[in-house]
mmCIF file of C-alpha atoms and ligand atoms in Angstrom:
data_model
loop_
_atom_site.group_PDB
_atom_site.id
_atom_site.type_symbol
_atom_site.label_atom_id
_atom_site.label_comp_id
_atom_site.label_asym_id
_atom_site.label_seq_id
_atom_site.Cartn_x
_atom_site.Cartn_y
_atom_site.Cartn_z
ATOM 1 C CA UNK A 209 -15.030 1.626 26.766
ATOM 2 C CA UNK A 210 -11.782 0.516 25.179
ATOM 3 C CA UNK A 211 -13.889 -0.213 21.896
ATOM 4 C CA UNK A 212 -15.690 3.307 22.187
ATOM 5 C CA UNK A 213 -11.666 5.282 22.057
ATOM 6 C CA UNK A 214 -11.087 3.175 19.231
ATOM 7 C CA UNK A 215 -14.403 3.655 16.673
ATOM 8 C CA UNK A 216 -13.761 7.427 17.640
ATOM 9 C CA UNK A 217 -10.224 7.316 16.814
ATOM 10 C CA UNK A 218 -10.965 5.565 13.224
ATOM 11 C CA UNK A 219 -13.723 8.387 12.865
ATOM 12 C CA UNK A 220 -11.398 10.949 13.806
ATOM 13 C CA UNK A 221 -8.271 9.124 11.746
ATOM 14 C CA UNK A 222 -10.881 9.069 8.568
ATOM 15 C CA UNK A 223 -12.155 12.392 8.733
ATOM 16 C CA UNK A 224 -8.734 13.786 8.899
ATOM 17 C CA UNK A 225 -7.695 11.723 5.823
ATOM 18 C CA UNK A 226 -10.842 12.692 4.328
ATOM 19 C CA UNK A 227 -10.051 16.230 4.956
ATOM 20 C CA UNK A 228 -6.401 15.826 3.762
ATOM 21 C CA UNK A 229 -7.757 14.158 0.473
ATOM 22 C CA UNK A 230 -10.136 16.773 -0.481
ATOM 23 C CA UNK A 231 -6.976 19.337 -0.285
ATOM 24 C CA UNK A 232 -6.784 20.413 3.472
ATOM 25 C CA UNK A 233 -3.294 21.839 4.564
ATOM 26 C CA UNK A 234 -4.516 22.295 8.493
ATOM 27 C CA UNK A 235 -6.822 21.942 10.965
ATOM 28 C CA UNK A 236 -7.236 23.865 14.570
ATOM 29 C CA UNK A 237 -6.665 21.704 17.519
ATOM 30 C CA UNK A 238 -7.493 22.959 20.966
ATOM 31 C CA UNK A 239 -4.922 21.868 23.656
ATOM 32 C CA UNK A 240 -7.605 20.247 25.529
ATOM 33 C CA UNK A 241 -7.950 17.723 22.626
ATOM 34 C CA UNK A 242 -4.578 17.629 22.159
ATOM 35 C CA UNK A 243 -4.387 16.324 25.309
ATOM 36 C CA UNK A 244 -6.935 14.122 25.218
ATOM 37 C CA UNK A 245 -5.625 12.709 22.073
ATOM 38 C CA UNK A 246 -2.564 11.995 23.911
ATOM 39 C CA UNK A 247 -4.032 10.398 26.524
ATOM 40 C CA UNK A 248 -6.021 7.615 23.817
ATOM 41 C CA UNK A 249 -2.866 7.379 22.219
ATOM 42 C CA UNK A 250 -1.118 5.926 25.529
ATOM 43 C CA UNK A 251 -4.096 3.855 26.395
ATOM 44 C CA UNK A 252 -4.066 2.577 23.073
ATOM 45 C CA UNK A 253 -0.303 1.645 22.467
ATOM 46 C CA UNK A 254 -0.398 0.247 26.436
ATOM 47 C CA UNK A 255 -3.113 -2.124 24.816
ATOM 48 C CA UNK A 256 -1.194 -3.244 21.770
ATOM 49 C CA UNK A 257 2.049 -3.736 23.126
ATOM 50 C CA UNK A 258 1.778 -7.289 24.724
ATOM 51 C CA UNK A 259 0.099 -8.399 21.172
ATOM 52 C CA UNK A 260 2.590 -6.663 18.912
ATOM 53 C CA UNK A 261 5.385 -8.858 20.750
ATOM 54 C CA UNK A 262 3.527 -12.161 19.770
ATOM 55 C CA UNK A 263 3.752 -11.248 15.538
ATOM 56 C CA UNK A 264 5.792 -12.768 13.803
ATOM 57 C CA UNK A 265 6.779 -9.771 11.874
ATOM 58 C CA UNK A 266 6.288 -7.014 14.357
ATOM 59 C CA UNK A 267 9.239 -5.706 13.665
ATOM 60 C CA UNK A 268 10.602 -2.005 13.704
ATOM 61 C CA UNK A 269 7.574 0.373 13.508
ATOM 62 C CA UNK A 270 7.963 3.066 10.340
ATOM 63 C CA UNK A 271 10.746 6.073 11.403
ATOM 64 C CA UNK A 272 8.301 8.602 13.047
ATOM 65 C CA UNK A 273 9.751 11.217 11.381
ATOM 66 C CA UNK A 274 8.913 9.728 7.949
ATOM 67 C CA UNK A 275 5.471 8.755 9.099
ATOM 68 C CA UNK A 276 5.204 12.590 10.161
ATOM 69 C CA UNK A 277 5.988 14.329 7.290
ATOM 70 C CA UNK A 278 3.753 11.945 5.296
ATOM 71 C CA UNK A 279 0.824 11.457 7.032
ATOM 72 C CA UNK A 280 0.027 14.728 9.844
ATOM 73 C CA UNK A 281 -0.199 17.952 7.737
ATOM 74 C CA UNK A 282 -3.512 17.546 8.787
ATOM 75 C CA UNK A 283 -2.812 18.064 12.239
ATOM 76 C CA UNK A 284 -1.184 21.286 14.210
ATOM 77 C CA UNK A 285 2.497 21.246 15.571
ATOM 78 C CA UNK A 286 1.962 20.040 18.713
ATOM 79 C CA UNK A 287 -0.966 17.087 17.261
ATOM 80 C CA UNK A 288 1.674 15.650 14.190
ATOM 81 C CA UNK A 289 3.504 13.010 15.919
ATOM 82 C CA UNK A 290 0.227 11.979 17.884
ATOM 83 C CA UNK A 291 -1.985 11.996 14.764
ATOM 84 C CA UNK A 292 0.800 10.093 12.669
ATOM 85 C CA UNK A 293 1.060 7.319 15.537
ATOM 86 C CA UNK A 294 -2.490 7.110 15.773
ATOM 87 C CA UNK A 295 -2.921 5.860 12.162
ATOM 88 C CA UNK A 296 -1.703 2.586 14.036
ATOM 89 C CA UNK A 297 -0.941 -0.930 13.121
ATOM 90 C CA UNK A 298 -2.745 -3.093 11.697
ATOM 91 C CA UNK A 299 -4.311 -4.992 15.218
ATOM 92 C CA UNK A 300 -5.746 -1.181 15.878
ATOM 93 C CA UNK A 301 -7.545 -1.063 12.599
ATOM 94 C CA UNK A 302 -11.469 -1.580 12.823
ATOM 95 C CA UNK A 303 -12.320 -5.032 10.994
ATOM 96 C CA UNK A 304 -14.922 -3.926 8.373
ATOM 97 C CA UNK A 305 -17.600 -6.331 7.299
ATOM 98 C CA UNK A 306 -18.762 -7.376 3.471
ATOM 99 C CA UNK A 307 -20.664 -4.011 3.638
ATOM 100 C CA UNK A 308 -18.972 -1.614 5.305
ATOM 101 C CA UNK A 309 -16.187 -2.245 3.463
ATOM 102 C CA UNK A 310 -18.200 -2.017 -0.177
ATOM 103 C CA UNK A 311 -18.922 1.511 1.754
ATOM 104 C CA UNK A 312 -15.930 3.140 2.583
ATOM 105 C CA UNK A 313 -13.990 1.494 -0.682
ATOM 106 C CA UNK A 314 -17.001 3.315 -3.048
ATOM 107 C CA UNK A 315 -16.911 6.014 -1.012
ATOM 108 C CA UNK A 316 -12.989 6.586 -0.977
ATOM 109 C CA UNK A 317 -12.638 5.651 -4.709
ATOM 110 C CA UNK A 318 -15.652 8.257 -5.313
ATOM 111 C CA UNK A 319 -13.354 10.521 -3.577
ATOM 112 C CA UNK A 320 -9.889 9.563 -5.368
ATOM 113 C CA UNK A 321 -12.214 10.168 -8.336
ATOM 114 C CA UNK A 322 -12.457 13.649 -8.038
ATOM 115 C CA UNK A 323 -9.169 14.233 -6.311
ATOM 116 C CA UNK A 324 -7.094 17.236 -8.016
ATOM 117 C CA UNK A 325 -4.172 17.711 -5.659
ATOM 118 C CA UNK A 326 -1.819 17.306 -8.090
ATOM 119 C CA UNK A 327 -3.169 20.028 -10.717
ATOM 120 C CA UNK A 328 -0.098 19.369 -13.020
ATOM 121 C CA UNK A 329 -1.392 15.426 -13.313
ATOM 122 C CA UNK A 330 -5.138 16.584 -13.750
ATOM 123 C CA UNK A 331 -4.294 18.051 -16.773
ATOM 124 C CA UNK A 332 -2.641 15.001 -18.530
ATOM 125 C CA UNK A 333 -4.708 12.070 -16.798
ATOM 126 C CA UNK A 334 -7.430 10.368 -18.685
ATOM 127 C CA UNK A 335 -8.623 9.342 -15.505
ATOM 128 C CA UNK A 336 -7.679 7.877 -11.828
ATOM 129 C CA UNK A 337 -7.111 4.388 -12.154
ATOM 130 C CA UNK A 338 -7.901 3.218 -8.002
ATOM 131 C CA UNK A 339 -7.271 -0.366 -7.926
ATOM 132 C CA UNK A 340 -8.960 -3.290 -8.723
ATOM 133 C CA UNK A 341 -9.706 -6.701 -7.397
ATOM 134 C CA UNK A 342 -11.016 -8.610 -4.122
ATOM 135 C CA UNK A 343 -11.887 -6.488 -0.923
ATOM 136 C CA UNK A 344 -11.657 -9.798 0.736
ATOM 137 C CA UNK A 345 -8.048 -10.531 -0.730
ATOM 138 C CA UNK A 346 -5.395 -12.046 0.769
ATOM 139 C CA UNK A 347 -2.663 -10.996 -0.816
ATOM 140 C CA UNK A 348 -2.287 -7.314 -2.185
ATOM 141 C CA UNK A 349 -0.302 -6.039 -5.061
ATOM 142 C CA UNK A 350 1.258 -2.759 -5.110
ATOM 143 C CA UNK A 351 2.646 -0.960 -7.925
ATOM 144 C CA UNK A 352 4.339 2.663 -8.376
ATOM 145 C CA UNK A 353 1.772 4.494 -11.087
ATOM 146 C CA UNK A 354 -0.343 3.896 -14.274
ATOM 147 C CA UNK A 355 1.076 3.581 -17.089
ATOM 148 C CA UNK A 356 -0.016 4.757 -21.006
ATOM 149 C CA UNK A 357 -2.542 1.835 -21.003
ATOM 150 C CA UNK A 358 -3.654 1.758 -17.054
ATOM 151 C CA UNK A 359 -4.854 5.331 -17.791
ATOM 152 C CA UNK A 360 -6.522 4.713 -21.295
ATOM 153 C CA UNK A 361 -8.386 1.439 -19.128
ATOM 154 C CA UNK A 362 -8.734 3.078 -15.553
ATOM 155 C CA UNK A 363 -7.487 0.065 -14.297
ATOM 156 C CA UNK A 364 -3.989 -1.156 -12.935
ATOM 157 C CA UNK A 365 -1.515 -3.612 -14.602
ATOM 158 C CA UNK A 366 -3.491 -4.302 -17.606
ATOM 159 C CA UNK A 367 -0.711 -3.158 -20.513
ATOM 160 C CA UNK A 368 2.697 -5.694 -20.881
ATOM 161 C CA UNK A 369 3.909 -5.443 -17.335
ATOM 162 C CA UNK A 370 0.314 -6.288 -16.379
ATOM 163 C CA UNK A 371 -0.410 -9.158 -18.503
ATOM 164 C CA UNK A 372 2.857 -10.826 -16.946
ATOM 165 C CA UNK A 373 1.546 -9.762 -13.421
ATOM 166 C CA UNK A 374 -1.732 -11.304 -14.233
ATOM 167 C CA UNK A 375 0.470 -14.399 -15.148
ATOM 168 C CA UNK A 376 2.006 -14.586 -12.638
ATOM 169 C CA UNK A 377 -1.029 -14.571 -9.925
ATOM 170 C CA UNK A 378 -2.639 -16.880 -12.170
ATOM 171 C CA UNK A 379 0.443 -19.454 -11.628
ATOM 172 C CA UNK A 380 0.231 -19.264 -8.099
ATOM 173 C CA UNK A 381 -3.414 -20.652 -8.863
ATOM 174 C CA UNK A 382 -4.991 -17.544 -7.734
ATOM 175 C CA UNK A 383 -6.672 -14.291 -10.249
ATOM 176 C CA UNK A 384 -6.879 -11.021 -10.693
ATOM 177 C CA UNK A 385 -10.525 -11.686 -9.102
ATOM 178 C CA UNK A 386 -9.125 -12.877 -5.908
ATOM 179 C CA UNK A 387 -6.192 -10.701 -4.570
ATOM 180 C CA UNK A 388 -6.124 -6.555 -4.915
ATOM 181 C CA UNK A 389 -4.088 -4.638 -7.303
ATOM 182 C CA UNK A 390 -3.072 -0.870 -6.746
ATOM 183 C CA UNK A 391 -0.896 1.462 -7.218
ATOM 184 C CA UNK A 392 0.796 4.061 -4.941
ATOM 185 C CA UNK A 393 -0.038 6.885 -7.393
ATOM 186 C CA UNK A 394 -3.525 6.929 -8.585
ATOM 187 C CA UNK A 395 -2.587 9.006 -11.889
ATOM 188 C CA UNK A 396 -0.586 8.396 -14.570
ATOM 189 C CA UNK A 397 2.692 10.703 -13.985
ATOM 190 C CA UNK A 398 2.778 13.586 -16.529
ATOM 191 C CA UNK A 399 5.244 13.188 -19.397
ATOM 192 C CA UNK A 400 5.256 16.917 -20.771
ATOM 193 C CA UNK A 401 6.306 17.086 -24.241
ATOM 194 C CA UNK A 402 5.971 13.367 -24.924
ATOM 195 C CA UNK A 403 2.664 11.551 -26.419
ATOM 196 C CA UNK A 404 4.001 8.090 -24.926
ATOM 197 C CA UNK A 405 6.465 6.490 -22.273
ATOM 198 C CA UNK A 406 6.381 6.767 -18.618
ATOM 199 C CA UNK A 407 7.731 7.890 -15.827
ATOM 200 C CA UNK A 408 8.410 7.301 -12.337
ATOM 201 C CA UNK A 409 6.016 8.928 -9.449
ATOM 202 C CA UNK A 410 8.194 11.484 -7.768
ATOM 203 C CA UNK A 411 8.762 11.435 -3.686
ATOM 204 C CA UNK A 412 6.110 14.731 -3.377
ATOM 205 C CA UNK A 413 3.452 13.039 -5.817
ATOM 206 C CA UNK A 414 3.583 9.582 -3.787
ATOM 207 C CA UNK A 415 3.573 11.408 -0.478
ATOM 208 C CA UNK A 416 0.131 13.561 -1.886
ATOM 209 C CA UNK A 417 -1.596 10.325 -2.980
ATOM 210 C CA UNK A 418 -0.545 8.261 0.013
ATOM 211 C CA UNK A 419 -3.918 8.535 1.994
ATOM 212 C CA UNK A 420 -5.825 6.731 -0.436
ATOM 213 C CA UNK A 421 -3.465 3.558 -0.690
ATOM 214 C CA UNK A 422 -3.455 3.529 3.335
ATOM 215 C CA UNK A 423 -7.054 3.771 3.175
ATOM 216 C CA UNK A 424 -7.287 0.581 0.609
ATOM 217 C CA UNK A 425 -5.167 -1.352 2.639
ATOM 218 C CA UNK A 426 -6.871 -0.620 5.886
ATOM 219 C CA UNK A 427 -10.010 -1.469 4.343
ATOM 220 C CA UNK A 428 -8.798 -5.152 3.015
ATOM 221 C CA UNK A 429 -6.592 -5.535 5.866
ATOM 222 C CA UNK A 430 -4.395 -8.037 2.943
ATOM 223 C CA UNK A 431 -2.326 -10.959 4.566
ATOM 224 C CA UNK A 432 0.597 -9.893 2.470
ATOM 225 C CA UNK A 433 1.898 -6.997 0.395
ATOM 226 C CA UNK A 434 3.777 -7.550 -2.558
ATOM 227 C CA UNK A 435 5.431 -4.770 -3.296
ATOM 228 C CA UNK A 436 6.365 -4.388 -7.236
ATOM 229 C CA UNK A 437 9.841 -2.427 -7.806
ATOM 230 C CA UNK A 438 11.711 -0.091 -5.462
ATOM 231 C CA UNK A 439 9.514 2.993 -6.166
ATOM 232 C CA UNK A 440 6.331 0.547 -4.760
ATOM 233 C CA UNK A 441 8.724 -0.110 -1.582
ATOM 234 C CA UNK A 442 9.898 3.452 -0.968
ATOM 235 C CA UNK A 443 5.983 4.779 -1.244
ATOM 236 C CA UNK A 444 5.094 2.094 0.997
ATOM 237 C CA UNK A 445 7.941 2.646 3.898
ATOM 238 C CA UNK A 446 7.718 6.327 3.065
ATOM 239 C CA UNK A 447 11.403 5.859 3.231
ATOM 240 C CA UNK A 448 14.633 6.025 0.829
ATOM 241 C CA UNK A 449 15.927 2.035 0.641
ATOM 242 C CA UNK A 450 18.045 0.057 -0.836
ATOM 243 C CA UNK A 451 17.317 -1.435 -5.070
ATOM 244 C CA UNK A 452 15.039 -3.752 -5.310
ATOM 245 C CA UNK A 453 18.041 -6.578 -6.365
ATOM 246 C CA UNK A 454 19.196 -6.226 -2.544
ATOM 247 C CA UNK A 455 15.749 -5.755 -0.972
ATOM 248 C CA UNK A 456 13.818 -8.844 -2.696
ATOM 249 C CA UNK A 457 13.334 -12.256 -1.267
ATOM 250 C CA UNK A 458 13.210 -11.185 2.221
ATOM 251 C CA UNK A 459 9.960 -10.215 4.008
ATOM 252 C CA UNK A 460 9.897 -6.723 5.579
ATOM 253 C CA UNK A 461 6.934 -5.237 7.717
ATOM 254 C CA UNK A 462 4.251 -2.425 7.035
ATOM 255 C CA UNK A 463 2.326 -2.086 10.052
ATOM 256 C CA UNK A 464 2.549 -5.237 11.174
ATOM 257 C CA UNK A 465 1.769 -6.957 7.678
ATOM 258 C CA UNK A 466 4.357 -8.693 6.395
ATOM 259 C CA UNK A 467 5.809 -7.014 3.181
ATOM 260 C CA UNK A 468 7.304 -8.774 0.249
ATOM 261 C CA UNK A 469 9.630 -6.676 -2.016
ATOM 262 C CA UNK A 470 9.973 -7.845 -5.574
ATOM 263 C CA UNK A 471 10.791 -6.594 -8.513
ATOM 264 C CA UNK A 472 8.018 -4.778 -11.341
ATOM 265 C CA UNK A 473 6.994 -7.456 -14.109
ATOM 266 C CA UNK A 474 8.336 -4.910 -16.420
ATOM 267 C CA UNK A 475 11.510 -5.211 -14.757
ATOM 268 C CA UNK A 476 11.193 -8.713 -15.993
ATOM 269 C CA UNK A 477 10.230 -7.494 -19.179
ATOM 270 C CA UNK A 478 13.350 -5.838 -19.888
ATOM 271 C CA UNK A 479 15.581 -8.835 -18.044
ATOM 272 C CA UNK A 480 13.833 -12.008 -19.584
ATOM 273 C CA UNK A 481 16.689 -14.222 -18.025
ATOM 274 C CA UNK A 482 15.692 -17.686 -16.361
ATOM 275 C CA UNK A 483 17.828 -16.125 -13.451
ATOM 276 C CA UNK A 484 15.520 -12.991 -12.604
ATOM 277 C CA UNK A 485 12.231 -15.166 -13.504
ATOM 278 C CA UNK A 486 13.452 -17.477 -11.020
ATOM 279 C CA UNK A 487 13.868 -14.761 -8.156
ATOM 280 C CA UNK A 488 10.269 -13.377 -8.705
ATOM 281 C CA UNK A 489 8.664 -16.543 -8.644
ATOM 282 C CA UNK A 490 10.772 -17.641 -5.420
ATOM 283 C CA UNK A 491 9.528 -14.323 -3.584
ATOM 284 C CA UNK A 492 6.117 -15.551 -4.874
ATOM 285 C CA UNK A 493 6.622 -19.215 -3.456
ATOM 286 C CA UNK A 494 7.568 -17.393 -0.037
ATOM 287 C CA UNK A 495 4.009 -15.678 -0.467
ATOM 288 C CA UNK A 496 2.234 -19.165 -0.855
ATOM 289 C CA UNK A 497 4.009 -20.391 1.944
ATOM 290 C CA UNK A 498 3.549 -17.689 4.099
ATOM 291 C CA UNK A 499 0.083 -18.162 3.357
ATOM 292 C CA UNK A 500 -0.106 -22.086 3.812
ATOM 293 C CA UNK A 501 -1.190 -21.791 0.076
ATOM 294 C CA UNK A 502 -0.270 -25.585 -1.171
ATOM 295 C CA UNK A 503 2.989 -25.757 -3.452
ATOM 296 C CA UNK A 504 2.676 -28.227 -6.297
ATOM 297 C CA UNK A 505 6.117 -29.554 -7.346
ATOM 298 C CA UNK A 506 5.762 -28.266 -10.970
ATOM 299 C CA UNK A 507 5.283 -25.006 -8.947
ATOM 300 C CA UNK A 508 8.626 -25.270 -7.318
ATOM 301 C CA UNK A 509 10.537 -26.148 -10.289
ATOM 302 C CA UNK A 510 9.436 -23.581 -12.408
ATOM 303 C CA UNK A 511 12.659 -21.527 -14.075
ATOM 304 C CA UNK A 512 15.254 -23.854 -12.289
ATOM 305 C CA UNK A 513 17.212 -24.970 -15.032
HETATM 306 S S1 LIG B 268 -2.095 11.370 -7.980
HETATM 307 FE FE1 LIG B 268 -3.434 11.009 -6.231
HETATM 308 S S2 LIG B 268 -3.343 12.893 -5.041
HETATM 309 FE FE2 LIG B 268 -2.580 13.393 -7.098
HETATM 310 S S3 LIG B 268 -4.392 14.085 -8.235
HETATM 311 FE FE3 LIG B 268 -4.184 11.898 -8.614
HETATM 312 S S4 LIG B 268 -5.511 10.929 -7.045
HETATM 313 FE FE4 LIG B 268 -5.140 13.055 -6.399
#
């Protein structure tokens, strides 16, 4: 029975992110399924609760009033903090197999394909650039936005800032092939009047593209995020937080998957000090460990002197 509530909850979660994707502002709710909404929703979290205490990074769940105004516009007054609680942690997400999740990731990157919520980046996108990588991974990289090249390509981290990222994963003894690479923002933010540069997603852009990164992650269900720059954090937490330079090296928590802020490779870019190359590749060796990945010692010395 308990299984039944929950495949219709992820069909009724999916449709309503469908919905939202495609452009939806609202749906009508009766009160009777309001109600018995609210009822699931207590069975559900009187379910999780003795397993959330047992993670080791169950730690505070995501401000509901953040998780409201990003996630239930789909939903009436009385349905938004219901439907944003319902999107769950990650021990209520259905565990796809090999071909359902080929499914829903075609199907939702068919969709992010043709999305044109945000009209003003229609016009100056090339294309939507939806991530790339294993749907099997591990470890997940997230990023804020395409840049110039991303959008020529259609696919993320592939200019400067990507190569080093690609680096980077390669160094841990892992590819691009292995772990998944996205970005909050599917399309490249507008830079009107200029044929070049970039700039940074805005709060209202990241909040309009969010359903498709929680879909990817729900769909690979990654061990870890790594979460590349502030901007990736903020879309992520759906909160304001602190810089990066304070937030990095310690693991935070997105739904009960543990969350590793660090800064953007092009961050690094711009600061090619031993010092900050150190820092990135420490959060990385936390990843590794985290993941019981083995640690060569020419791994652990890298950048220390
Ligand atoms: S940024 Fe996201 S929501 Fe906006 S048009 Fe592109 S795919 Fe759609």
């Amino acid at each position: 029975m308990a299984q039944g509530f929950d495949h219709l909850l992820d069909a009724t979660i999916t449709h309503l992110e469908a919905l939202k994707a495609e452009g939806a502002r609202s749906v009508s709710f009766s009160n009777e399924s309001v109600q018995i909404l609210r009822e699931m929703l207590q069975e559900r979290r009187e379910r999780a609760e003795p397993a959330q205490s047992n993670r080791p990074f169950a730690q505070k769940p995501i401000a509901r009033e953040t998780v409201s105004r990003r996630e239930s516009s789909v939903a009436t007054d009385a349905g938004k903090a219901q439907a944003a609680d319902l999107v769950g942690r990650v021990a209520d997400w259905p565990v796809l197999n090999a071909e359902e999740k080929l499914t829903a990731m075609r199907d939702l990157a068919s969709r992010a394909g043709a999305c044109t919520k945000c009209s003003h980046l229609v016009k100056s996108r090339s294309q939507v650039v939806f991530g790339v990588g294993s749907l099997d991974a591990e470890i997940m990289y997230v990023g804020e936005a395409p840049g110039l090249d991303e959008d020529r390509q259609g696919e993320p981290f592939v200019g400067k800032a990507g190569q080093l990222l690609t680096k980077i994963i390669q160094t841990m003894g892992l590819s691009r092939e292995k772990v998944y690479i996205a970005n909050v923002l599917k399309c490249r933010p507008d830079t009107p009047g200029q044929t070049y540069g970039n700039r940074k997603p805005t709060p209202l852009e990241m909040q309009t593209c969010w359903p498709y990164l929680l879909e990817q992650i729900k769909c690979i269900r990654p061990k870890v995020i790594v979460a590349l720059g502030t901007t990736a954090v903020e879309g992520l937490l759906g909160k304001k937080t602190l810089g990066i330079t304070r937030l990095r090296g310690k693991f935070d928590d997105f739904r009960g998957i543990p969350l590793m802020p660090t800064y953007h490779p092009s961050y690094v870019l711009r600061n090619p000090a031993n010092r900050i190359k150190r820092q990135i590749w420490e959060d990385m060796l936390s990843v590794m460990r985290l993941l019981n990945h083995p640690v060569t010692s020419q791994q652990e010395n890298y950048f220390t002197s």
